[in-house]
Amino acid sequence: MGRRVASNCIVVMQMYLPFCGIAISNAQLFAASRKEYDRSRALLEVVNDLFEEQTDLEKIVKKIMHRAQTLLKCERCSVLLLEDIESPVVKFTKSFELLSPKCNADTDNSFKDSVEKSSSYSDWLINNSIAELVASTGLPVNISDAYQDPRFDAEADQISGFHIRSVLCVPIWNSSHQIIGVAQVLNRLDGKPFDDADQRLFEAFVIFCGLGINNTIMYDQVKKSWAKQSVALDVLSYHATCSKAEVDKFKAANIPLVSELGIDDIHFDDFSLDVDAMITAALRMFMELGMVQKFKIDYETLCRWLLTVRKNYRMVLYHNWRHAFNVCQLMFAMLTTAGFQEILTEIEILALIVGCLCHDLDHRGTNNAFQAKSGSALAQLYGTSATLEHHHFNHAVMILQSEGHNIFANLSSKDYSDLMQLLKQSILATDLTLYFERRTEFFELVSKGGYDWNTKNHREIFRSMLMTACDLGAVTKPWEISRQATELVTSEFFEQGDRERSELKLTPSAIFDRNRKDELPRLQLEWIDSICMPLYESLVKLNVKLKPMLDSVAVNRGKWEELHQKRLPSQAASSSSLSSSFAVSLKDIN
């Protein structure tokens, strides 16, 4: 009886097992098709992402990374972009990283501790030997057990505080089939290594990632092209070259001597010459310094160049042609009075004089901070670092390249190359941010008596400090002249503050706020103490012949102190310290 039952069970099982096999096979096929469907859907969503976001590199990369990470179910997903795709040396400039929620919860504290003790995870990624290998060879790398692979940097892994088990790293290509970066995923959540299907899927994601990066780079290039065109049209609409009649007039003019013009006086009256007299005085400076003869500058070309430079200054309250001339006059006076002609080369002197005359070309009466806040075409074209200074230099180059304006035409190719580099350094030196970066080194070299005129870096820092000293030179003039200049620059600042309030809906900082004009004496004291006085003190230590400049700064400080005490007697005692409100304003001045 028992044998019969057992035999029947076997028969039943044999009948049903094929159906079970079919069901299991169908389930597996369904799971595979579902997985393939999810993958195809994810790729379609990536395509949709590309159309939705084409302006922000970080957004598009992180969207694609998020989808790849979700589908591949890995702990970390990263994208690293190359700094220079043409360079044979692999160096990454940007990195983006995503962590899975599970990974973040499990490792956040230990990872945070490791960051504090060493470098950041992104820094480790940038030094990752595998990422560098993929970027240099263009071949994907799929490592199932990282610690068993000789290409893996185990020491870097231990420093990072994050244990890597498996790595999948693939190159990112642009539309020209150049490698622009790498993408990598680390550690599947189920502990298994990445298989061939994972690699194929990830490579598909990375194709779209490359397209997204390419699109955003192209968009950025289009924006910059628009900004360049906008700036060029703006310049052309505002400026023009000088007329032939003007050139002929100054070419035939009798140029007064230095003694008649008084331009060798450090305490020269900045408001004593009219606009035409400033042209003749500038011509005299070129002749007196021997530059016309030394560099074979065509005199008619020099007249035309000076007149066009003047024409390319806007009619703003302070940063105009008069300011440019006054900066140049003070440079001339310092060179001739202190004997710097014996220290500096003729090429350096020419670069400084031309740099002074061109250092604020096409200034709009608003500073770098305003360009950044307003998102102006200049800020889009040059970025937010030394925006105006780069524009001033490029504008100077544009004038020099205009027909009949190249005063450097007779220089040798080497002298011309050296001069243009020195000219750029001179104009960029008027960025106060650069002044703050370099002045500590200058002050220390001077105070320790270690200034070496044969050292290239020492000469460059000195020229930079000379440019700043001349740019801020109004503070070294007699009180009435200095105060008049201060009122002009303050009025220009107030006009910017008005625009910040009306156009940008921002509250301007104290030095730009006309509602706080009573604070001007205090702000001037802080300006002199923190920026001007240390510079001129160091220059006097370097050359005692410049002491009259420092004496004037001290006298002017005393005048502002008196005004401060009259207006705010209760705060007089604190006038010599740098207030927090001024510190905020200082960041916006440039």
Coordinates of C-alpha atoms in Angstrom, one line a residue:
M1 CA 0.0 0.0 0.0
G2 CA 2.8 2.4 1.0
R3 CA 4.7 1.7 -2.2
R4 CA 1.6 2.5 -4.3
V5 CA 1.2 5.9 -2.5
A6 CA 4.8 6.7 -3.0
S7 CA 4.6 5.8 -6.7
N8 CA 1.5 8.0 -7.2
C9 CA 3.3 11.0 -5.5
I10 CA 6.2 10.6 -7.8
V11 CA 3.9 10.5 -10.8
V12 CA 2.1 13.7 -9.6
M13 CA 5.4 15.4 -9.0
Q14 CA 6.7 14.5 -12.4
M15 CA 3.5 16.0 -13.9
Y16 CA 3.8 19.3 -11.9
L17 CA 7.5 19.9 -12.0
P18 CA 7.6 21.0 -15.6
F19 CA 4.9 23.6 -14.8
C20 CA 7.1 24.8 -11.8
G21 CA 10.1 25.1 -14.2
I22 CA 8.0 27.1 -16.6
A23 CA 6.8 29.3 -13.8
I24 CA 10.3 29.9 -12.5
S25 CA 11.6 30.5 -16.0
N26 CA 8.8 33.0 -16.6
A27 CA 9.5 34.7 -13.3
Q28 CA 13.2 35.0 -14.2
L29 CA 12.3 36.3 -17.6
F30 CA 9.9 38.8 -16.1
A31 CA 12.5 40.0 -13.6
A32 CA 15.1 40.3 -16.3
S33 CA 12.7 42.2 -18.6
R34 CA 11.6 44.4 -15.6
K35 CA 15.3 45.1 -14.9
E36 CA 15.9 46.0 -18.5
Y37 CA 12.7 48.1 -18.6
D38 CA 13.9 50.0 -15.5
R39 CA 17.3 50.5 -17.1
S40 CA 15.8 51.7 -20.4
R41 CA 13.4 54.0 -18.5
A42 CA 16.3 55.5 -16.5
L43 CA 18.2 56.2 -19.7
L44 CA 15.1 57.9 -21.2
E45 CA 14.9 60.0 -18.0
V46 CA 18.5 61.0 -18.4
V47 CA 17.7 62.2 -21.9
N48 CA 14.9 64.2 -20.5
D49 CA 17.3 65.7 -17.9
L50 CA 19.6 66.8 -20.7
F51 CA 16.8 68.8 -22.3
E52 CA 15.6 70.2 -19.0
E53 CA 19.0 71.4 -17.7
Q54 CA 21.6 72.7 -20.1
T55 CA 22.9 75.7 -18.1
D56 CA 24.3 74.4 -14.9
L57 CA 27.2 71.8 -15.0
E58 CA 26.8 70.7 -11.4
K59 CA 23.0 70.2 -11.7
I60 CA 23.1 68.1 -14.8
V61 CA 26.1 65.9 -13.6
K62 CA 24.5 65.3 -10.2
K63 CA 21.1 64.4 -11.8
I64 CA 22.8 61.8 -14.0
M65 CA 24.9 60.5 -11.2
H66 CA 21.8 60.2 -9.0
R67 CA 20.0 58.0 -11.5
A68 CA 23.1 55.9 -12.1
Q69 CA 23.7 55.4 -8.4
T70 CA 20.0 54.4 -7.8
L71 CA 20.0 51.9 -10.6
L72 CA 23.4 50.4 -9.9
K73 CA 22.7 50.4 -6.2
C74 CA 26.2 51.4 -5.1
E75 CA 27.5 53.3 -2.2
R76 CA 29.3 56.2 -3.9
C77 CA 29.2 57.7 -7.4
S78 CA 31.7 60.3 -8.5
V79 CA 32.6 62.4 -11.6
L80 CA 36.0 64.1 -12.0
L81 CA 36.7 66.6 -14.8
L82 CA 40.1 67.2 -16.3
E83 CA 41.7 70.7 -15.9
D84 CA 43.2 70.7 -19.4
I85 CA 42.1 68.0 -21.9
E86 CA 45.1 68.9 -24.2
S87 CA 47.7 68.4 -21.5
P88 CA 49.6 65.1 -21.3
V89 CA 49.6 65.4 -17.6
V90 CA 46.4 64.2 -15.9
K91 CA 45.1 66.8 -13.4
F92 CA 41.6 67.1 -12.2
T93 CA 40.0 70.5 -11.6
K94 CA 36.4 69.6 -10.5
S95 CA 34.8 66.7 -8.7
F96 CA 31.2 65.8 -8.0
E97 CA 30.2 63.1 -5.5
L98 CA 27.0 61.4 -4.4
L99 CA 26.6 59.0 -1.4
S100 CA 23.8 56.6 -1.0
P101 CA 21.5 57.3 2.1
K102 CA 22.6 54.0 3.6
C103 CA 26.3 54.6 3.1
N104 CA 25.9 58.2 4.4
A105 CA 24.2 57.0 7.6
D106 CA 26.7 54.2 8.2
T107 CA 29.9 56.0 7.4
D108 CA 29.2 59.7 7.9
N109 CA 30.8 60.1 11.4
S110 CA 34.0 58.1 10.6
F111 CA 34.3 59.9 7.2
K112 CA 33.9 63.3 8.9
D113 CA 36.6 62.3 11.4
S114 CA 39.0 61.3 8.6
V115 CA 38.4 64.5 6.8
E116 CA 39.4 66.5 9.8
K117 CA 42.5 64.4 10.3
S118 CA 43.6 64.4 6.7
S119 CA 42.3 65.6 3.4
S120 CA 38.8 65.6 2.1
Y121 CA 37.3 62.7 0.2
S122 CA 37.2 64.7 -3.0
D123 CA 40.9 65.5 -2.6
W124 CA 41.6 61.7 -2.3
L125 CA 39.5 61.1 -5.4
I126 CA 41.6 63.6 -7.4
N127 CA 44.7 61.7 -6.4
N128 CA 43.2 58.3 -7.0
S129 CA 45.6 56.2 -9.2
I130 CA 42.7 54.4 -10.9
A131 CA 40.9 57.6 -12.0
E132 CA 44.2 58.9 -13.3
L133 CA 44.9 55.6 -15.1
V134 CA 41.5 55.7 -16.8
A135 CA 41.9 59.3 -17.8
S136 CA 45.3 58.7 -19.4
T137 CA 44.4 55.4 -21.2
G138 CA 40.8 55.9 -22.1
L139 CA 40.0 52.3 -21.0
P140 CA 37.5 51.4 -18.4
V141 CA 38.6 49.6 -15.2
N142 CA 36.4 47.1 -13.3
I143 CA 37.9 45.8 -10.1
S144 CA 36.1 43.2 -8.1
D145 CA 38.5 43.1 -5.2
A146 CA 40.3 46.4 -4.8
Y147 CA 42.9 45.3 -2.3
Q148 CA 44.0 42.5 -4.6
D149 CA 44.6 44.8 -7.5
P150 CA 48.1 46.3 -7.8
R151 CA 46.7 49.4 -9.6
F152 CA 44.7 50.3 -6.4
D153 CA 46.2 52.7 -3.9
A154 CA 45.5 51.0 -0.6
E155 CA 47.2 53.7 1.4
A156 CA 45.0 56.4 0.1
D157 CA 41.9 54.2 0.8
Q158 CA 43.0 53.8 4.4
I159 CA 43.6 57.6 4.8
S160 CA 40.1 58.4 3.4
G161 CA 38.4 56.4 6.2
F162 CA 36.1 54.8 3.6
H163 CA 36.8 51.1 2.7
I164 CA 36.6 50.4 -1.0
R165 CA 35.7 46.8 -2.0
S166 CA 34.9 47.1 -5.7
V167 CA 35.5 49.9 -8.3
L168 CA 34.0 50.6 -11.7
C169 CA 35.7 53.6 -13.4
V170 CA 35.1 54.7 -17.0
P171 CA 36.2 57.6 -19.2
I172 CA 34.0 60.5 -20.2
W173 CA 34.3 61.6 -23.8
N174 CA 33.2 64.9 -25.5
S175 CA 31.8 65.3 -28.9
S176 CA 35.3 65.5 -30.4
H177 CA 36.2 62.1 -28.9
Q178 CA 38.5 63.7 -26.3
I179 CA 38.6 62.5 -22.7
I180 CA 37.2 65.3 -20.5
G181 CA 37.0 63.3 -17.2
V182 CA 36.2 60.1 -15.6
A183 CA 33.2 58.7 -13.7
Q184 CA 33.3 56.0 -11.1
V185 CA 31.1 54.0 -8.8
L186 CA 32.2 52.2 -5.6
N187 CA 30.9 49.2 -3.7
R188 CA 27.6 47.6 -4.7
L189 CA 25.2 47.7 -1.8
D190 CA 24.7 43.9 -1.9
G191 CA 28.4 43.3 -1.5
K192 CA 28.9 41.8 -5.0
P193 CA 31.3 43.1 -7.6
F194 CA 30.1 45.1 -10.6
D195 CA 29.4 42.7 -13.5
D196 CA 29.5 43.2 -17.2
A197 CA 25.9 44.3 -17.3
D198 CA 26.6 47.0 -14.7
Q199 CA 29.6 48.2 -16.8
R200 CA 27.6 48.4 -20.0
L201 CA 24.8 50.3 -18.2
F202 CA 27.3 52.7 -16.5
E203 CA 29.1 53.4 -19.8
A204 CA 25.7 54.3 -21.3
F205 CA 25.0 56.7 -18.5
V206 CA 28.4 58.2 -18.9
I207 CA 27.8 58.9 -22.6
F208 CA 24.8 61.0 -21.6
C209 CA 27.0 62.6 -18.9
G210 CA 29.5 63.6 -21.5
L211 CA 26.7 65.1 -23.6
G212 CA 25.4 67.0 -20.7
I213 CA 28.9 68.4 -19.8
N214 CA 29.5 69.3 -23.5
N215 CA 26.1 71.1 -23.6
T216 CA 26.8 73.2 -20.5
I217 CA 30.3 74.1 -21.7
M218 CA 28.9 75.2 -25.1
Y219 CA 26.2 77.2 -23.3
D220 CA 28.8 78.9 -21.2
Q221 CA 30.8 79.7 -24.3
V222 CA 27.8 81.2 -25.9
K223 CA 27.2 83.3 -22.8
K224 CA 30.7 84.5 -22.9
S225 CA 30.5 85.3 -26.6
W226 CA 27.3 87.2 -25.9
A227 CA 29.0 89.1 -23.1
K228 CA 32.1 89.8 -25.3
Q229 CA 29.8 91.2 -28.0
S230 CA 27.8 93.2 -25.5
V231 CA 30.9 94.8 -24.1
A232 CA 32.3 95.5 -27.5
L233 CA 29.1 97.1 -28.7
D234 CA 28.9 99.1 -25.5
V235 CA 32.5 100.3 -26.0
L236 CA 31.9 101.2 -29.6
S237 CA 28.7 103.1 -28.9
Y238 CA 30.4 105.1 -26.2
H239 CA 33.9 105.7 -27.6
A240 CA 35.5 106.7 -30.8
T241 CA 39.1 107.4 -31.9
C242 CA 40.3 111.0 -31.9
S243 CA 40.0 113.2 -35.0
K244 CA 42.8 114.2 -37.3
A245 CA 42.3 117.8 -36.4
E246 CA 43.0 117.1 -32.7
V247 CA 46.2 115.1 -33.6
D248 CA 47.5 117.9 -35.9
K249 CA 46.8 120.4 -33.1
F250 CA 49.0 118.7 -30.5
K251 CA 51.6 117.6 -33.0
A252 CA 52.3 121.2 -33.8
A253 CA 51.9 122.5 -30.2
N254 CA 54.7 123.9 -28.2
I255 CA 55.2 121.6 -25.2
P256 CA 56.0 123.4 -22.0
L257 CA 59.0 122.3 -19.9
V258 CA 58.7 120.2 -16.8
S259 CA 59.4 123.2 -14.6
E260 CA 56.6 125.2 -16.2
L261 CA 54.1 122.4 -15.7
G262 CA 55.2 121.4 -12.2
I263 CA 54.8 117.7 -13.0
D264 CA 57.9 116.7 -11.1
D265 CA 56.4 117.9 -7.8
I266 CA 55.1 115.1 -5.6
H267 CA 52.6 117.7 -4.2
F268 CA 51.4 118.6 -7.7
D269 CA 47.9 120.1 -7.8
D270 CA 45.7 117.5 -9.4
F271 CA 43.1 120.0 -10.5
S272 CA 45.5 122.7 -12.0
L273 CA 45.5 121.6 -15.6
D274 CA 42.6 121.5 -18.1
V275 CA 42.0 118.4 -20.3
D276 CA 44.2 119.7 -23.2
A277 CA 47.0 120.7 -20.8
M278 CA 47.0 117.2 -19.4
I279 CA 47.8 115.9 -22.9
T280 CA 50.7 118.2 -23.4
A281 CA 52.0 117.3 -19.9
A282 CA 51.8 113.6 -20.7
L283 CA 53.8 114.3 -23.9
R284 CA 56.4 116.1 -21.9
M285 CA 56.7 113.1 -19.5
F286 CA 57.3 110.7 -22.4
M287 CA 60.0 113.0 -23.8
E288 CA 61.6 113.8 -20.4
L289 CA 62.0 110.1 -19.6
G290 CA 63.6 109.6 -23.0
M291 CA 61.0 107.1 -24.1
V292 CA 60.3 108.7 -27.5
Q293 CA 63.9 108.6 -28.4
K294 CA 64.8 105.2 -26.8
F295 CA 61.9 103.3 -28.3
K296 CA 61.6 105.2 -31.5
I297 CA 58.0 106.2 -30.8
D298 CA 56.5 108.1 -33.7
Y299 CA 55.4 111.5 -32.3
E300 CA 52.2 111.7 -34.3
T301 CA 51.3 108.2 -33.2
L302 CA 52.0 109.2 -29.6
C303 CA 49.7 112.2 -29.9
R304 CA 46.9 110.1 -31.5
W305 CA 47.3 107.4 -28.9
L306 CA 47.1 109.8 -25.9
L307 CA 44.0 111.6 -27.4
T308 CA 42.3 108.3 -28.0
V309 CA 43.1 107.0 -24.5
R310 CA 41.6 110.3 -23.1
K311 CA 38.5 109.7 -25.3
N312 CA 38.1 106.2 -23.9
Y313 CA 37.6 107.4 -20.3
R314 CA 34.0 107.9 -19.4
M315 CA 32.6 111.1 -17.9
V316 CA 32.3 109.5 -14.4
L317 CA 32.9 111.6 -11.3
Y318 CA 36.3 110.2 -10.2
H319 CA 37.7 107.3 -12.3
N320 CA 38.1 109.4 -15.4
W321 CA 40.8 110.9 -17.6
R322 CA 41.9 113.3 -14.9
H323 CA 42.4 110.5 -12.4
A324 CA 44.4 108.5 -14.9
F325 CA 46.6 111.5 -15.7
N326 CA 47.1 112.3 -11.9
V327 CA 48.2 108.7 -11.3
C328 CA 50.7 109.0 -14.2
Q329 CA 52.0 112.4 -12.9
L330 CA 52.7 110.9 -9.5
M331 CA 54.5 108.0 -11.0
F332 CA 56.6 110.4 -13.0
A333 CA 57.4 112.5 -9.9
M334 CA 58.3 109.4 -7.9
L335 CA 60.5 108.0 -10.6
T336 CA 62.4 111.3 -11.1
T337 CA 62.4 112.4 -7.4
A338 CA 63.4 109.2 -5.8
G339 CA 65.9 108.1 -8.5
F340 CA 64.0 104.9 -9.4
Q341 CA 65.1 105.5 -13.0
E342 CA 68.5 104.1 -11.9
I343 CA 66.9 101.0 -10.5
L344 CA 64.2 100.2 -13.0
T345 CA 64.9 99.3 -16.7
E346 CA 63.6 101.5 -19.5
I347 CA 61.1 98.8 -20.5
E348 CA 59.8 98.7 -16.9
I349 CA 59.4 102.5 -16.8
L350 CA 57.6 102.6 -20.1
A351 CA 55.2 99.9 -18.8
L352 CA 54.5 101.8 -15.6
I353 CA 53.8 105.1 -17.4
V354 CA 51.5 103.5 -20.0
G355 CA 49.9 101.4 -17.3
C356 CA 49.1 104.5 -15.2
L357 CA 47.5 106.2 -18.2
C358 CA 45.5 103.1 -19.1
H359 CA 44.8 101.6 -15.7
D360 CA 41.1 102.7 -15.5
L361 CA 40.1 102.7 -19.2
D362 CA 36.4 102.6 -19.8
H363 CA 35.7 102.6 -16.0
R364 CA 31.9 102.7 -15.5
G365 CA 31.9 104.4 -12.1
T366 CA 31.1 101.1 -10.4
N367 CA 33.4 98.6 -8.8
N368 CA 34.2 94.8 -9.2
A369 CA 31.7 93.9 -6.5
F370 CA 28.9 95.7 -8.3
Q371 CA 29.8 93.9 -11.6
A372 CA 29.4 90.6 -9.7
K373 CA 26.2 91.5 -7.9
S374 CA 24.5 92.8 -11.0
G375 CA 25.7 89.9 -13.2
S376 CA 27.0 92.5 -15.8
A377 CA 28.4 91.5 -19.2
L378 CA 31.8 92.4 -17.9
A379 CA 31.5 89.9 -15.0
Q380 CA 30.3 87.2 -17.3
L381 CA 33.1 87.9 -19.7
Y382 CA 36.0 88.1 -17.2
G383 CA 34.7 86.4 -14.1
T384 CA 34.5 88.0 -10.7
S385 CA 38.2 88.3 -9.9
A386 CA 39.7 91.6 -11.0
T387 CA 36.9 92.0 -13.5
L388 CA 37.5 95.7 -14.3
E389 CA 41.3 95.5 -14.2
H390 CA 41.2 92.8 -16.9
H391 CA 38.8 94.9 -18.9
H392 CA 41.1 98.0 -18.6
F393 CA 44.1 96.0 -19.9
N394 CA 42.1 94.5 -22.8
H395 CA 40.8 97.9 -23.7
A396 CA 44.4 99.2 -23.7
V397 CA 45.4 96.4 -26.0
M398 CA 42.4 97.2 -28.3
I399 CA 43.6 100.8 -28.6
L400 CA 47.2 99.8 -29.3
Q401 CA 46.0 97.5 -32.1
S402 CA 43.8 100.2 -33.7
E403 CA 45.3 101.6 -36.9
G404 CA 47.8 104.4 -36.2
H405 CA 47.9 103.9 -32.4
N406 CA 50.7 101.4 -31.8
I407 CA 53.3 103.4 -30.0
F408 CA 55.3 100.2 -29.5
A409 CA 55.5 99.5 -33.3
N410 CA 59.3 99.9 -33.4
L411 CA 60.2 97.6 -30.5
S412 CA 61.9 94.3 -31.1
S413 CA 59.6 91.2 -30.8
K414 CA 61.2 90.3 -27.5
D415 CA 60.9 93.8 -26.1
Y416 CA 57.3 94.0 -27.3
S417 CA 56.5 90.7 -25.6
D418 CA 58.2 91.7 -22.3
L419 CA 56.5 95.1 -22.4
M420 CA 53.0 93.7 -22.8
Q421 CA 53.5 91.3 -19.9
L422 CA 54.8 94.2 -17.7
L423 CA 51.9 96.3 -18.8
K424 CA 49.4 93.7 -17.8
Q425 CA 51.1 93.2 -14.5
S426 CA 51.0 97.0 -13.9
I427 CA 47.3 97.4 -14.6
L428 CA 46.2 94.3 -12.7
A429 CA 48.3 95.6 -9.8
T430 CA 45.7 98.3 -9.2
D431 CA 43.3 95.6 -8.0
L432 CA 43.2 96.1 -4.2
T433 CA 42.7 92.4 -3.7
L434 CA 46.1 91.7 -5.3
Y435 CA 47.6 94.5 -3.2
F436 CA 46.5 92.8 0.0
E437 CA 47.9 89.5 -1.3
R438 CA 51.3 90.9 -1.9
R439 CA 51.9 93.7 0.6
T440 CA 52.8 91.5 3.6
E441 CA 55.8 90.1 1.6
F442 CA 56.8 93.6 0.5
F443 CA 56.5 95.0 4.1
E444 CA 58.6 92.1 5.5
L445 CA 61.3 92.4 2.8
V446 CA 61.6 96.2 3.4
S447 CA 61.6 96.0 7.3
K448 CA 64.3 93.2 7.2
G449 CA 66.4 95.1 4.7
G450 CA 66.3 92.1 2.4
Y451 CA 65.2 93.8 -0.8
D452 CA 67.2 92.5 -3.7
W453 CA 66.8 94.5 -7.0
N454 CA 68.4 91.5 -8.9
T455 CA 65.5 89.2 -7.9
K456 CA 62.7 89.2 -10.4
N457 CA 60.0 88.6 -7.8
H458 CA 61.2 91.6 -5.7
R459 CA 61.1 93.9 -8.7
E460 CA 57.6 92.7 -9.6
I461 CA 56.3 93.3 -6.1
F462 CA 58.0 96.8 -6.0
R463 CA 56.3 97.8 -9.3
S464 CA 53.0 96.5 -8.0
M465 CA 53.4 98.6 -4.8
L466 CA 54.4 101.7 -6.9
M467 CA 51.2 101.3 -9.0
T468 CA 49.0 101.1 -5.8
A469 CA 50.9 104.1 -4.2
C470 CA 50.1 106.2 -7.3
D471 CA 46.5 105.0 -7.7
L472 CA 45.9 106.0 -4.0
G473 CA 48.1 109.0 -4.4
A474 CA 45.3 111.6 -3.7
V475 CA 45.8 110.9 0.0
T476 CA 49.4 112.2 -0.3
K477 CA 48.5 115.6 -1.7
P478 CA 48.0 118.8 0.3
W479 CA 44.7 118.8 2.4
E480 CA 42.5 120.9 0.1
I481 CA 43.5 118.8 -3.0
S482 CA 43.1 115.6 -1.1
R483 CA 39.8 116.5 0.4
Q484 CA 38.4 117.5 -3.1
A485 CA 39.5 114.2 -4.5
T486 CA 37.9 112.3 -1.6
E487 CA 34.6 114.2 -2.1
L488 CA 34.6 113.1 -5.8
V489 CA 35.3 109.5 -5.2
T490 CA 32.8 109.5 -2.3
S491 CA 30.1 111.0 -4.7
E492 CA 30.9 108.2 -7.2
F493 CA 30.6 105.6 -4.5
F494 CA 27.2 107.1 -3.4
E495 CA 25.9 106.9 -7.0
Q496 CA 26.8 103.2 -7.0
G497 CA 25.1 102.8 -3.6
D498 CA 22.0 104.4 -5.1
R499 CA 22.0 101.9 -7.9
E500 CA 22.5 99.0 -5.5
R501 CA 19.4 100.1 -3.6
S502 CA 17.2 100.9 -6.6
E503 CA 18.3 98.3 -9.2
L504 CA 19.6 95.4 -7.0
K505 CA 17.3 95.9 -4.0
L506 CA 20.4 95.7 -1.7
T507 CA 21.4 97.9 1.3
P508 CA 24.8 99.4 0.4
S509 CA 27.7 99.2 2.8
A510 CA 28.6 102.3 4.8
I511 CA 31.1 103.8 2.3
F512 CA 28.6 103.6 -0.5
D513 CA 25.5 104.7 1.4
R514 CA 24.8 108.5 1.1
N515 CA 22.4 108.1 4.1
R516 CA 25.6 107.5 6.2
K517 CA 27.7 110.3 4.8
D518 CA 28.4 111.7 8.3
E519 CA 30.5 108.6 8.9
L520 CA 33.0 109.7 6.2
P521 CA 35.7 111.1 8.6
R522 CA 35.7 107.8 10.5
L523 CA 35.9 105.8 7.3
Q524 CA 38.7 107.9 6.0
L525 CA 40.7 107.4 9.2
E526 CA 40.2 103.7 8.9
W527 CA 41.1 103.7 5.2
I528 CA 44.3 105.7 5.9
D529 CA 45.3 103.5 8.9
S530 CA 44.7 100.1 7.3
I531 CA 45.6 100.7 3.7
C532 CA 47.5 103.8 2.9
M533 CA 49.8 104.5 5.9
P534 CA 51.5 101.1 6.0
L535 CA 52.3 101.3 2.2
Y536 CA 53.8 104.8 2.3
E537 CA 55.8 104.0 5.5
S538 CA 57.4 101.0 3.7
L539 CA 58.2 103.0 0.6
V540 CA 59.9 105.7 2.8
K541 CA 61.9 103.0 4.5
L542 CA 63.0 101.9 1.0
N543 CA 63.7 105.4 -0.2
V544 CA 63.7 108.4 2.3
K545 CA 63.2 110.9 -0.6
L546 CA 59.5 109.9 -0.6
K547 CA 59.1 111.1 3.0
P548 CA 57.1 114.2 1.9
M549 CA 54.3 111.9 0.7
L550 CA 54.2 110.2 4.1
D551 CA 54.2 113.6 5.9
S552 CA 51.2 114.7 3.8
V553 CA 49.3 111.5 4.7
A554 CA 49.9 112.2 8.4
V555 CA 48.7 115.8 8.0
N556 CA 45.5 114.7 6.2
R557 CA 44.9 112.0 8.8
G558 CA 45.0 114.7 11.4
K559 CA 42.5 116.8 9.5
W560 CA 40.1 113.9 9.3
E561 CA 40.6 113.2 13.0
E562 CA 39.5 116.8 13.7
L563 CA 36.4 116.4 11.6
H564 CA 35.6 113.1 13.3
Q565 CA 35.9 114.5 16.8
K566 CA 33.6 117.4 15.8
R567 CA 30.9 115.1 14.4
L568 CA 31.2 112.1 16.7
P569 CA 33.2 113.1 19.8
S570 CA 32.0 110.1 21.7
Q571 CA 33.7 107.8 19.2
A572 CA 36.9 109.7 18.8
A573 CA 38.9 107.3 20.9
S574 CA 38.1 104.4 18.7
S575 CA 39.0 106.1 15.4
S576 CA 42.3 104.4 15.0
S577 CA 40.9 100.8 15.1
L578 CA 39.4 99.0 12.1
S579 CA 35.7 98.6 12.7
S580 CA 33.8 95.6 11.6
S581 CA 31.5 97.8 9.5
F582 CA 34.5 99.2 7.6
A583 CA 35.9 95.7 7.2
V584 CA 32.8 94.7 5.4
S585 CA 32.9 97.8 3.2
L586 CA 36.6 97.2 2.4
K587 CA 35.7 94.0 0.6
D588 CA 33.3 95.9 -1.6
I589 CA 35.6 98.9 -2.4
N590 CA 37.5 97.2 -5.2

